CSV table of C-alpha atoms and ligand atoms in Angstrom, one decimal:
chain,number,residue,atom,x,y,z
A,1,MET,CA,39.0,-55.8,-142.9
A,2,LYS,CA,39.2,-51.7,-143.8
A,3,GLY,CA,41.5,-52.5,-146.8
A,4,SER,CA,38.8,-55.4,-148.1
A,5,SER,CA,36.3,-53.0,-147.5
A,6,ARG,CA,38.5,-50.4,-149.5
A,7,ALA,CA,39.6,-53.0,-152.2
A,8,GLN,CA,35.2,-54.3,-152.9
A,9,LYS,CA,34.1,-50.8,-153.2
A,10,GLN,CA,36.8,-49.2,-155.5
A,11,ALA,CA,35.6,-52.7,-157.7
A,12,LEU,CA,31.8,-51.9,-157.4
A,13,LEU,CA,33.1,-47.5,-158.9
A,14,LEU,CA,34.7,-49.3,-161.4
A,15,ALA,CA,32.4,-51.4,-162.5
A,16,GLN,CA,29.4,-49.0,-162.6
A,17,ALA,CA,32.3,-46.3,-164.4
A,18,HIS,CA,32.7,-48.9,-167.4
A,19,SER,CA,29.3,-50.1,-167.1
A,20,THR,CA,28.4,-46.3,-168.4
A,21,THR,CA,27.8,-46.3,-172.5
A,22,LEU,CA,29.7,-43.0,-174.3
A,23,PRO,CA,27.5,-41.9,-177.2
A,24,GLN,CA,29.5,-41.0,-180.1
A,25,ASN,CA,27.3,-37.7,-180.1
A,26,CYS,CA,25.7,-34.7,-177.5
A,27,ASP,CA,24.6,-31.4,-177.5
A,28,VAL,CA,27.0,-30.8,-174.8
A,29,CYS,CA,30.8,-32.4,-173.4
A,30,ILE,CA,31.8,-31.2,-170.4
A,31,ILE,CA,35.4,-31.7,-169.6
A,32,GLY,CA,35.6,-32.1,-166.1
A,33,GLY,CA,32.5,-33.6,-163.0
A,34,GLY,CA,34.0,-32.0,-160.4
A,35,ALA,CA,32.1,-28.6,-158.6
A,36,SER,CA,31.1,-26.2,-161.5
A,37,GLY,CA,31.4,-29.3,-164.2
A,38,MET,CA,27.6,-30.7,-163.0
A,39,VAL,CA,26.2,-27.1,-162.2
A,40,ALA,CA,27.0,-26.6,-166.3
A,41,ALA,CA,26.1,-30.1,-166.7
A,42,ILE,CA,22.2,-30.1,-165.2
A,43,THR,CA,21.7,-26.6,-166.0
A,44,ALA,CA,22.5,-27.9,-170.0
A,45,ALA,CA,19.8,-30.8,-169.4
A,46,GLU,CA,17.3,-29.1,-168.3
A,47,ALA,CA,17.5,-26.2,-171.4
A,48,GLY,CA,16.9,-29.5,-173.5
A,49,ALA,CA,21.0,-30.3,-174.3
A,50,LYS,CA,21.9,-34.4,-175.0
A,51,THR,CA,24.5,-33.4,-172.3
A,52,VAL,CA,27.4,-35.9,-171.0
A,53,VAL,CA,29.7,-35.3,-167.9
A,54,ILE,CA,33.7,-36.8,-169.0
A,55,GLU,CA,35.2,-37.4,-165.2
A,56,GLN,CA,38.7,-38.8,-164.7
A,57,LYS,CA,38.0,-40.5,-160.9
A,58,LEU,CA,35.9,-43.2,-161.0
A,59,GLN,CA,33.2,-41.5,-159.7
A,60,ALA,CA,31.4,-38.0,-159.9
A,61,ALA,CA,31.8,-34.5,-157.3
A,62,GLN,CA,34.1,-35.8,-155.1
A,63,SER,CA,36.3,-32.8,-155.0
A,64,ILE,CA,33.6,-31.7,-153.0
A,65,LEU,CA,33.9,-34.1,-150.0
A,66,ALA,CA,37.3,-32.0,-149.0
A,67,THR,CA,36.1,-28.8,-148.9
A,68,GLY,CA,35.4,-26.8,-145.3
A,69,ASN,CA,37.0,-30.0,-144.0
A,70,GLY,CA,34.5,-32.3,-145.1
A,71,ARG,CA,31.5,-30.0,-144.1
A,72,CYS,CA,31.6,-27.8,-146.9
A,73,ASN,CA,31.4,-23.8,-147.0
A,74,LEU,CA,29.2,-23.6,-150.2
A,75,ALA,CA,28.5,-19.9,-150.3
A,76,ASN,CA,28.5,-16.8,-148.3
A,77,ILE,CA,25.7,-13.9,-147.8
A,78,SER,CA,28.7,-11.1,-148.2
A,79,LEU,CA,29.2,-12.2,-151.7
A,80,ALA,CA,31.2,-9.6,-153.8
A,81,PRO,CA,33.8,-9.1,-156.2
A,82,LYS,CA,36.4,-8.1,-154.3
A,83,HIS,CA,36.7,-11.1,-152.6
A,84,TYR,CA,38.5,-12.5,-156.5
A,85,ASN,CA,41.7,-11.9,-157.6
A,86,HIS,CA,39.4,-10.2,-161.0
A,87,PRO,CA,36.9,-8.5,-159.9
A,88,GLU,CA,35.0,-6.8,-162.3
A,89,PHE,CA,35.4,-10.1,-164.8
A,90,VAL,CA,33.5,-11.7,-161.7
A,91,ALA,CA,31.0,-9.2,-161.1
A,92,GLU,CA,30.4,-9.2,-165.0
A,93,VAL,CA,30.3,-12.7,-164.8
A,94,CYS,CA,28.0,-13.5,-162.2
A,95,GLY,CA,26.1,-10.4,-162.0
A,96,GLY,CA,23.6,-8.3,-160.0
A,97,SER,CA,21.1,-11.8,-158.3
A,98,TRP,CA,24.4,-13.9,-158.2
A,99,LEU,CA,23.9,-14.9,-154.4
A,100,ASN,CA,19.7,-15.6,-155.4
A,101,ASP,CA,21.1,-17.9,-158.3
A,102,VAL,CA,22.8,-20.0,-155.5
A,103,LEU,CA,20.5,-20.2,-153.8
A,104,GLY,CA,18.1,-20.5,-155.8
A,105,PHE,CA,20.3,-23.4,-157.7
A,106,TRP,CA,20.8,-25.3,-154.3
A,107,ASN,CA,17.3,-25.2,-153.2
A,108,ALA,CA,16.2,-26.9,-156.1
A,109,CYS,CA,18.2,-29.5,-155.6
A,110,GLY,CA,16.7,-29.5,-152.3
A,111,LEU,CA,19.2,-29.1,-149.9
A,112,ARG,CA,18.8,-26.3,-147.2
A,113,TRP,CA,21.8,-24.5,-145.6
A,114,THR,CA,22.3,-23.0,-141.9
A,115,LEU,CA,24.9,-19.6,-141.2
A,116,GLU,CA,28.2,-19.7,-139.5
A,117,GLU,CA,28.6,-16.0,-139.1
A,118,ASP,CA,28.3,-15.5,-143.2
A,119,ARG,CA,29.4,-18.4,-144.5
A,120,LEU,CA,26.8,-21.1,-145.2
A,121,TYR,CA,26.9,-24.8,-145.0
A,122,PRO,CA,24.5,-28.0,-145.3
A,123,VAL,CA,22.4,-27.6,-143.0
A,124,SER,CA,23.2,-31.2,-142.3
A,125,ARG,CA,26.9,-30.2,-141.8
A,126,GLN,CA,28.0,-32.6,-144.3
A,127,ALA,CA,30.0,-32.4,-148.1
A,128,ALA,CA,27.9,-35.6,-149.0
A,129,SER,CA,25.1,-33.7,-148.6
A,130,VAL,CA,26.3,-31.4,-151.1
A,131,ARG,CA,28.1,-33.7,-153.3
A,132,ASN,CA,24.2,-36.1,-153.6
A,133,VAL,CA,22.2,-33.8,-153.4
A,134,LEU,CA,24.0,-32.4,-157.2
A,135,LEU,CA,24.6,-36.1,-158.0
A,136,ALA,CA,20.7,-37.0,-158.3
A,137,ARG,CA,19.5,-34.0,-159.5
A,138,ALA,CA,22.0,-34.7,-162.8
A,139,LYS,CA,20.1,-38.4,-162.3
A,140,ARG,CA,17.0,-36.2,-162.9
A,141,ALA,CA,17.7,-34.0,-165.7
A,142,GLY,CA,18.9,-37.1,-167.9
A,143,VAL,CA,23.3,-36.3,-167.9
A,144,ILE,CA,25.5,-38.5,-168.3
A,145,VAL,CA,28.0,-39.1,-166.3
A,146,ALA,CA,31.8,-40.8,-167.8
A,147,CYS,CA,33.3,-41.7,-164.3
A,148,GLY,CA,36.9,-43.3,-165.4
A,149,ARG,CA,37.5,-41.8,-168.3
A,150,LYS,CA,39.7,-39.2,-168.6
A,151,VAL,CA,40.5,-36.0,-171.2
A,152,GLU,CA,43.7,-36.1,-173.7
A,153,GLN,CA,42.8,-33.9,-176.0
A,154,LEU,CA,40.2,-31.3,-177.8
A,155,GLU,CA,40.4,-30.6,-181.2
A,156,MET,CA,37.9,-28.0,-182.6
A,157,HIS,CA,36.6,-27.7,-186.3
A,158,ASP,CA,33.5,-25.3,-187.6
A,159,GLY,CA,30.3,-26.6,-185.6
A,160,ALA,CA,31.8,-28.9,-183.6
A,161,CYS,CA,33.8,-30.2,-181.2
A,162,THR,CA,35.4,-33.6,-180.6
A,163,ILE,CA,37.1,-35.0,-177.7
A,164,LYS,CA,39.3,-38.2,-177.1
A,165,ILE,CA,39.0,-39.7,-174.6
A,166,SER,CA,41.4,-42.8,-172.2
A,167,ASP,CA,38.8,-44.8,-171.5
A,168,GLU,CA,40.8,-46.4,-168.2
A,169,THR,CA,37.2,-48.4,-167.1
A,170,ARG,CA,39.5,-51.0,-168.9
A,171,GLU,CA,42.5,-53.1,-168.6
A,172,PRO,CA,44.6,-51.8,-170.6
A,173,ALA,CA,43.1,-48.4,-171.5
A,174,GLN,CA,41.4,-47.8,-174.7
A,175,TYR,CA,40.8,-44.7,-176.6
A,176,CYS,CA,37.9,-43.3,-177.6
A,177,SER,CA,36.3,-39.9,-179.0
A,178,ILE,CA,33.0,-38.3,-178.4
A,179,ASN,CA,31.7,-35.7,-180.8
A,180,THR,CA,29.8,-32.5,-179.7
A,181,CYS,CA,28.0,-29.2,-180.4
A,182,ALA,CA,29.5,-26.9,-177.5
A,183,ALA,CA,32.3,-28.4,-174.9
A,184,ILE,CA,32.8,-27.0,-171.4
A,185,ILE,CA,36.3,-27.4,-169.9
A,186,ALA,CA,35.8,-27.8,-166.4
A,187,VAL,CA,39.2,-29.5,-164.9
A,188,GLY,CA,39.7,-27.8,-161.6
A,189,GLY,CA,42.9,-26.3,-160.2
A,190,GLY,CA,46.8,-27.0,-162.0
A,191,VAL,CA,45.5,-29.1,-165.2
A,192,SER,CA,44.1,-26.8,-167.9
A,193,SER,CA,48.0,-26.7,-169.6
A,194,HIS,CA,47.3,-30.4,-170.3
A,195,ILE,CA,44.1,-29.6,-172.1
A,196,ALA,CA,44.4,-26.5,-173.6
A,197,ALA,CA,47.5,-27.7,-175.1
A,198,GLY,CA,47.8,-28.2,-179.2
A,199,LEU,CA,44.4,-25.2,-179.8
A,200,ASP,CA,46.2,-21.5,-179.2
A,201,LEU,CA,44.4,-21.0,-175.1
A,202,GLU,CA,46.4,-18.7,-173.3
A,203,LEU,CA,48.0,-20.0,-169.7
A,204,VAL,CA,48.3,-17.6,-166.7
A,205,ALA,CA,51.2,-19.9,-164.6
A,206,GLU,CA,50.6,-21.4,-162.2
A,207,SER,CA,50.8,-22.1,-158.7
A,208,PRO,CA,49.1,-23.1,-154.9
A,209,ILE,CA,47.2,-21.3,-153.0
A,210,LEU,CA,44.6,-20.8,-149.7
A,211,ALA,CA,48.2,-22.7,-147.9
A,212,PRO,CA,49.6,-22.4,-144.8
A,213,LEU,CA,53.3,-20.1,-145.2
A,214,ALA,CA,56.5,-21.0,-143.7
A,215,CYS,CA,58.4,-18.6,-141.9
A,216,LYS,CA,62.4,-19.0,-141.6
A,217,ASN,CA,63.5,-19.9,-138.3
A,218,SER,CA,60.7,-19.1,-136.3
A,219,PRO,CA,61.2,-18.5,-132.9
A,220,LEU,CA,58.2,-19.3,-131.8
A,221,ALA,CA,58.3,-22.8,-134.4
A,222,SER,CA,58.5,-24.6,-130.5
A,223,LEU,CA,55.0,-23.4,-130.0
A,224,SER,CA,53.4,-25.8,-133.1
A,225,GLY,CA,50.0,-26.6,-131.7
A,226,ARG,CA,48.4,-23.3,-130.2
A,227,ARG,CA,46.2,-21.2,-131.7
A,228,ALA,CA,46.1,-17.4,-131.2
A,229,GLN,CA,43.5,-14.6,-132.5
A,230,VAL,CA,45.7,-12.4,-133.8
A,231,ILE,CA,45.4,-9.1,-136.2
A,232,ALA,CA,48.3,-10.0,-138.9
A,233,HIS,CA,50.0,-7.7,-142.1
A,234,ILE,CA,52.2,-8.3,-144.5
A,235,TYR,CA,55.2,-6.3,-145.4
A,236,ARG,CA,57.1,-6.3,-149.1
A,237,ASP,CA,59.8,-3.1,-148.9
A,238,ALA,CA,57.9,-1.7,-146.0
A,239,PHE,CA,54.6,-0.7,-147.5
A,240,PRO,CA,52.1,-3.0,-146.3
A,241,GLN,CA,50.8,-5.3,-148.2
A,242,ALA,CA,47.8,-7.1,-147.1
A,243,ARG,CA,45.3,-7.2,-143.0
A,244,GLU,CA,43.9,-9.7,-142.0
A,245,ARG,CA,42.0,-10.6,-138.6
A,246,GLY,CA,40.7,-14.0,-137.3
A,247,GLU,CA,42.8,-17.3,-136.0
A,248,ILE,CA,45.8,-18.3,-136.8
A,249,LEU,CA,47.7,-21.4,-135.5
A,250,LEU,CA,50.7,-22.1,-134.8
A,251,ARG,CA,53.5,-24.5,-136.7
A,252,ASP,CA,57.1,-25.9,-136.5
A,253,TYR,CA,57.1,-24.5,-139.7
A,254,GLY,CA,55.5,-21.1,-139.5
A,255,ILE,CA,51.7,-20.5,-139.6
A,256,SER,CA,48.1,-21.8,-140.5
A,257,GLY,CA,45.0,-21.4,-140.5
A,258,ILE,CA,42.5,-19.2,-142.5
A,259,VAL,CA,43.9,-15.9,-141.4
A,260,CYS,CA,47.4,-17.3,-143.4
A,261,PHE,CA,45.1,-19.1,-146.1
A,262,ASN,CA,43.5,-15.3,-147.6
A,263,LEU,CA,47.3,-13.7,-146.9
A,264,SER,CA,48.6,-16.7,-148.9
A,265,ARG,CA,46.7,-14.6,-152.3
A,266,HIS,CA,49.4,-12.1,-151.1
A,267,VAL,CA,52.7,-13.0,-150.0
A,268,GLN,CA,55.4,-13.4,-151.9
A,269,PRO,CA,59.3,-14.9,-150.7
A,270,ASN,CA,60.8,-12.8,-148.2
A,271,ASP,CA,57.5,-10.9,-147.2
A,272,VAL,CA,57.3,-10.4,-143.8
A,273,ILE,CA,54.7,-11.4,-141.6
A,274,THR,CA,53.4,-9.3,-138.5
A,275,LEU,CA,51.2,-10.6,-135.8
A,276,ASP,CA,49.6,-8.9,-133.4
A,277,PHE,CA,48.9,-11.3,-130.6
A,278,ALA,CA,46.0,-8.5,-128.7
A,279,PRO,CA,44.1,-7.0,-131.1
A,280,ASP,CA,41.4,-6.1,-129.1
A,281,TYR,CA,44.5,-3.8,-126.6
A,282,ASN,CA,45.8,-1.0,-128.2
A,283,ALA,CA,49.6,-1.0,-125.3
A,284,SER,CA,48.4,1.9,-122.9
A,285,GLU,CA,45.9,-0.9,-122.1
A,286,LEU,CA,48.3,-3.7,-122.6
A,287,ARG,CA,51.1,-1.7,-119.8
A,288,GLN,CA,48.8,-1.4,-117.3
A,289,ILE,CA,47.7,-4.8,-117.6
A,290,ALA,CA,51.2,-5.8,-117.4
A,291,ASP,CA,52.6,-3.0,-114.8
A,292,PRO,CA,49.6,-2.1,-113.4
A,293,GLN,CA,51.8,-0.7,-110.3
A,294,LEU,CA,53.8,0.8,-112.5
A,295,SER,CA,57.0,-0.5,-110.9
A,296,GLY,CA,59.1,-1.1,-115.4
A,297,LYS,CA,59.3,-4.9,-114.5
A,298,LEU,CA,59.4,-7.6,-117.2
A,299,ILE,CA,57.5,-9.8,-114.6
A,300,ASP,CA,56.9,-13.6,-115.7
A,301,GLY,CA,52.7,-13.8,-115.9
A,302,CYS,CA,51.7,-10.9,-116.6
A,303,LEU,CA,50.3,-11.8,-119.9
A,304,ASP,CA,48.9,-14.2,-118.9
A,305,GLY,CA,45.6,-12.5,-118.8
A,306,VAL,CA,45.9,-10.9,-122.1
A,307,LEU,CA,47.2,-14.3,-124.3
A,308,ASP,CA,47.9,-18.1,-124.0
A,309,PRO,CA,50.3,-18.1,-120.9
A,310,LEU,CA,52.7,-20.2,-123.0
A,311,ILE,CA,52.6,-17.7,-126.2
A,312,ALA,CA,53.3,-14.8,-123.9
A,313,THR,CA,56.0,-16.7,-122.2
A,314,GLN,CA,57.8,-17.6,-125.3
A,315,LEU,CA,57.1,-13.9,-126.3
A,316,ILE,CA,58.6,-12.8,-122.3
A,317,LYS,CA,61.7,-14.6,-123.8
A,318,LEU,CA,62.6,-13.0,-126.6
A,319,ALA,CA,62.0,-9.8,-125.2
A,320,ARG,CA,64.5,-10.3,-122.7
A,321,LYS,CA,67.4,-11.3,-125.1
A,322,ARG,CA,65.9,-8.8,-127.3
A,323,TRP,CA,65.3,-11.7,-130.1
A,324,THR,CA,65.1,-9.2,-133.9
A,325,LEU,CA,63.4,-10.0,-137.2
A,326,THR,CA,67.0,-10.0,-139.1
A,327,ASN,CA,66.9,-7.9,-142.7
A,328,ASP,CA,63.3,-6.7,-140.4
A,329,THR,CA,61.8,-4.0,-144.1
A,330,ARG,CA,59.0,-4.1,-141.8
A,331,ALA,CA,57.9,0.1,-142.2
A,332,ASP,CA,57.2,0.2,-138.3
A,333,ALA,CA,60.8,-2.2,-137.9
A,334,PRO,CA,61.1,-1.3,-133.8
A,335,ASP,CA,64.9,-0.5,-133.9
A,336,SER,CA,63.4,2.5,-131.3
A,337,ALA,CA,62.0,-0.5,-129.3
A,338,VAL,CA,65.7,-2.7,-129.3
A,339,GLN,CA,66.8,0.5,-127.1
A,340,ALA,CA,63.6,0.3,-124.9
A,341,ASP,CA,63.6,-1.1,-122.0
A,342,PRO,CA,62.3,-5.0,-121.9
A,343,LEU,CA,58.6,-4.2,-120.4
A,344,SER,CA,58.2,-2.6,-123.4
A,345,TYR,CA,59.8,-4.9,-125.8
A,346,ALA,CA,58.1,-7.6,-125.4
A,347,LEU,CA,54.8,-5.3,-125.6
A,348,SER,CA,56.7,-4.6,-128.7
A,349,LEU,CA,56.2,-7.4,-129.1
A,350,VAL,CA,53.4,-8.2,-128.1
A,351,LYS,CA,51.5,-5.6,-130.6
A,352,GLY,CA,53.4,-6.5,-133.6
A,353,PHE,CA,55.5,-10.0,-134.5
A,354,PRO,CA,57.6,-10.3,-137.4
A,355,LEU,CA,58.0,-13.1,-139.1
A,356,ARG,CA,59.8,-13.7,-142.1
A,357,VAL,CA,57.5,-15.7,-144.6
A,358,SER,CA,59.5,-18.0,-146.9
A,359,GLY,CA,57.2,-19.2,-149.2
A,360,ILE,CA,54.0,-21.6,-149.3
A,361,ALA,CA,54.3,-24.7,-146.3
A,362,HIS,CA,52.5,-28.4,-147.8
A,363,PRO,CA,51.5,-26.9,-150.9
A,364,GLU,CA,49.4,-30.5,-151.2
A,365,LEU,CA,47.1,-28.3,-148.1
A,366,ALA,CA,46.7,-25.6,-150.8
A,367,GLN,CA,43.2,-25.7,-151.9
A,368,VAL,CA,43.8,-23.5,-154.7
A,369,THR,CA,45.8,-23.4,-157.8
A,370,ARG,CA,45.6,-19.2,-158.4
A,371,GLY,CA,46.8,-19.5,-162.9
A,372,GLY,CA,45.0,-21.4,-165.4
A,373,LEU,CA,43.2,-19.9,-168.7
A,374,ASN,CA,43.2,-16.4,-169.4
A,375,ILE,CA,40.4,-15.4,-168.8
A,376,HIS,CA,40.9,-12.3,-171.1
A,377,GLN,CA,40.1,-14.9,-173.6
A,378,PHE,CA,36.7,-15.2,-173.1
A,379,GLU,CA,33.9,-13.4,-173.1
A,380,SER,CA,32.0,-12.3,-169.4
A,381,THR,CA,28.0,-12.9,-170.2
A,382,THR,CA,29.3,-16.9,-171.3
A,383,LEU,CA,32.3,-18.3,-170.7
A,384,ALA,CA,32.7,-18.9,-174.8
A,385,THR,CA,37.1,-18.1,-175.7
A,386,GLN,CA,36.9,-15.7,-178.3
A,387,SER,CA,38.1,-17.6,-180.8
A,388,TYR,CA,36.9,-21.2,-180.2
A,389,PRO,CA,32.5,-19.9,-179.6
A,390,ARG,CA,31.7,-23.3,-179.5
A,391,LEU,CA,34.1,-24.2,-176.3
A,392,PHE,CA,33.8,-22.7,-172.5
A,393,ALA,CA,35.4,-23.0,-169.3
A,394,CYS,CA,34.6,-22.6,-165.8
A,395,GLY,CA,35.9,-22.7,-162.4
A,396,GLU,CA,38.9,-23.4,-161.2
A,397,ALA,CA,40.0,-23.7,-164.1
A,398,LEU,CA,39.8,-20.1,-164.7
A,399,ASP,CA,42.4,-17.9,-163.7
A,400,ILE,CA,40.0,-16.9,-160.6
A,401,ASP,CA,40.7,-17.3,-157.4
A,402,ALA,CA,39.5,-15.7,-154.0
A,403,ASP,CA,39.3,-15.3,-150.0
A,404,CYS,CA,38.6,-19.0,-147.8
A,405,GLY,CA,34.6,-18.3,-146.9
A,406,GLY,CA,32.7,-19.9,-149.5
A,407,PHE,CA,34.1,-17.4,-151.9
A,408,ASN,CA,35.8,-20.2,-154.4
A,409,LEU,CA,33.0,-22.7,-154.4
A,410,ALA,CA,30.2,-19.6,-155.6
A,411,TRP,CA,32.3,-19.0,-158.6
A,412,ALA,CA,33.0,-22.4,-159.3
A,413,TRP,CA,28.6,-22.6,-159.3
A,414,LYS,CA,27.8,-19.4,-161.0
A,415,SER,CA,30.2,-20.1,-163.2
A,416,GLY,CA,28.7,-23.4,-164.4
A,417,MET,CA,26.0,-22.1,-164.8
A,418,VAL,CA,26.5,-19.0,-167.0
A,419,ALA,CA,28.3,-22.1,-169.5
A,420,GLY,CA,26.2,-24.5,-169.5
A,421,SER,CA,23.2,-22.3,-170.2
A,422,ALA,CA,25.9,-20.7,-172.8
A,423,ALA,CA,26.6,-24.4,-173.9
A,424,ALA,CA,23.4,-25.3,-174.6
A,425,GLN,CA,22.2,-23.0,-176.4
A,426,LEU,CA,24.7,-23.6,-179.1
A,427,HIS,CA,22.7,-26.7,-179.6
A,428,SER,CA,19.4,-25.2,-181.4
A,429,VAL,CA,21.1,-22.8,-183.1
B,1,FAD,C1,41.2,-29.0,-148.9
B,1,FAD,C2,39.7,-28.4,-150.0
B,1,FAD,C3,39.0,-27.4,-148.6
B,1,FAD,C4,38.1,-26.4,-149.4
B,1,FAD,N1,36.5,-25.8,-148.8
B,1,FAD,C5,36.4,-24.7,-150.1
B,1,FAD,C6,35.3,-24.4,-149.4
B,1,FAD,O1,34.5,-24.8,-147.9
B,1,FAD,N2,35.1,-23.4,-149.7
B,1,FAD,C7,35.1,-23.4,-151.1
B,1,FAD,O2,34.8,-22.2,-151.4
B,1,FAD,N3,36.0,-24.0,-151.6
B,1,FAD,C8,36.7,-24.0,-150.8
B,1,FAD,N4,37.3,-25.3,-151.4
B,1,FAD,C9,38.3,-24.5,-153.6
B,1,FAD,C10,37.5,-25.6,-154.1
B,1,FAD,O3,37.1,-27.0,-153.6
B,1,FAD,C11,37.1,-24.8,-156.0
B,1,FAD,O4,36.9,-23.8,-155.8
B,1,FAD,C12,36.2,-25.8,-156.0
B,1,FAD,O5,36.3,-27.7,-156.6
B,1,FAD,C13,36.4,-25.5,-158.2
B,1,FAD,O6,35.4,-26.2,-158.6
B,1,FAD,P1,35.5,-26.7,-160.1
B,1,FAD,O7,34.6,-27.9,-160.4
B,1,FAD,O8,36.7,-25.8,-161.0
B,1,FAD,O9,37.0,-28.1,-159.9
B,1,FAD,P2,37.0,-30.0,-159.0
B,1,FAD,O10,35.9,-29.4,-158.4
B,1,FAD,O11,38.6,-30.0,-158.8
B,1,FAD,O12,36.7,-30.2,-160.4
B,1,FAD,C14,37.9,-30.7,-161.8
B,1,FAD,C15,37.1,-32.2,-161.6
B,1,FAD,O13,37.8,-32.5,-163.1
B,1,FAD,C16,38.5,-33.6,-163.0
B,1,FAD,N5,39.5,-33.7,-164.4
B,1,FAD,C17,40.6,-33.0,-164.5
B,1,FAD,N6,41.1,-33.5,-165.2
B,1,FAD,C18,40.9,-34.0,-166.2
B,1,FAD,C19,40.8,-34.1,-167.0
B,1,FAD,N7,41.7,-34.5,-168.6
B,1,FAD,N8,39.2,-35.4,-167.9
B,1,FAD,C20,38.5,-36.1,-167.4
B,1,FAD,N9,38.5,-35.1,-165.8
B,1,FAD,C21,39.1,-34.5,-165.7
B,1,FAD,C22,38.7,-34.0,-161.9
B,1,FAD,O14,39.2,-34.7,-161.9
B,1,FAD,C23,38.0,-33.5,-160.8
B,1,FAD,O15,37.1,-34.4,-160.3
B,1,FAD,C24,38.5,-26.7,-151.3
B,1,FAD,C25,39.9,-26.2,-151.4
B,1,FAD,C26,40.2,-27.3,-151.2
B,1,FAD,C27,41.1,-28.8,-151.6
């Protein structure tokens, strides 16, 4: 039953996509109807430009549905350039009223939001609310959204741009093109090279980030599924690289959770990650808890009042075996602790359990692709390319990435507004 209703839905979407007529000319054509592309389209259309979105999937803005575990963490009240890989560029593009601009946009869509710590979610806590109001506003603004069409190639001429498209709503696919005054690349992560081919645009190598971390021979693998509040540090050749505090999820392949996702922006294979499993207690406080009688012994269950008992049991077991990480390059590698009594050794593991990172685990779970179009070839005030003033880009197609917490979507929305507004101005020139 389920399968057949899915097939019916697909058939309906295909029929809808097929019935959308693609005009031969427009003022602004947006390549990719995801988060940034739809905002760019609405901004351009509301500024008076005849605007077309070309989206390869059968529905636009689908990418939004998976965000924030289906709840869409759409922005963060602590929006600041420091959360991004190119803070200066982001500051120039987004300006001082970035958060107000983003919230103003959503307010005008009729969306209402709520806060969880600093993170903003739709008040319905449903990503579909974000997607639906976006599509409704695009329709009101007169945006033509052509789904089931894939952009194959871009050609830039003096004063115009031709976009070659394969219409996949037809069997076999048919090829057509659209001439536009301005084009905006909004294809998201991992596919810019395809669009940039033939245009001599510079690309930064792409790699998945905001993903779980794989750890070599983790002795915590048997605890897969357990969660813990930690402070995690990344070390490379004994130098600290990054620090995060929050919840991790132990996995048989390594570790997951927002802490790891954020650290994945800084990690390289062979780095060491240390986990402080009792971040609110220092070593002497922990000792008092674990050994109130000052017996000097490591007793089973002595850490159960502070740690998840299953994690505590494993750490105690490893301490008794004097487990060490081989080739430990941590700044505070516990050579002296190895000699210490079992209790001190267990406490050293609680306060800084080392794991060696082998890389990103499950790249298919990555939320963001690092790399893409090199930002140095773009004007920060308009997001136009320096070599083709009628060609713009926004969102993840550019080499911009950020921490978890709504920062990536905040970039998508705002960069879409900047590119959409600048592209719309060209048609009247
Ligand atoms: C599972 C998951 C959860 C996430 N959760 C969050 C979150 O809660 N908060 C947050 O801030 N960020 C989150 N992100 C990141 C966020 O979704 C992205 O940063 C954002 O969607 C980027 O927007 P974009 O418009 O650049 O790309 P996308 O939204 O990916 O849109 C690109 C669009 O272009 C289309 N396209 C690509 N190539 C072509 C072509 N040749 N022709 C036509 N169309 C094309 C694609 O089909 C797609 O629809 C999450 C990401 C994932 C994967």
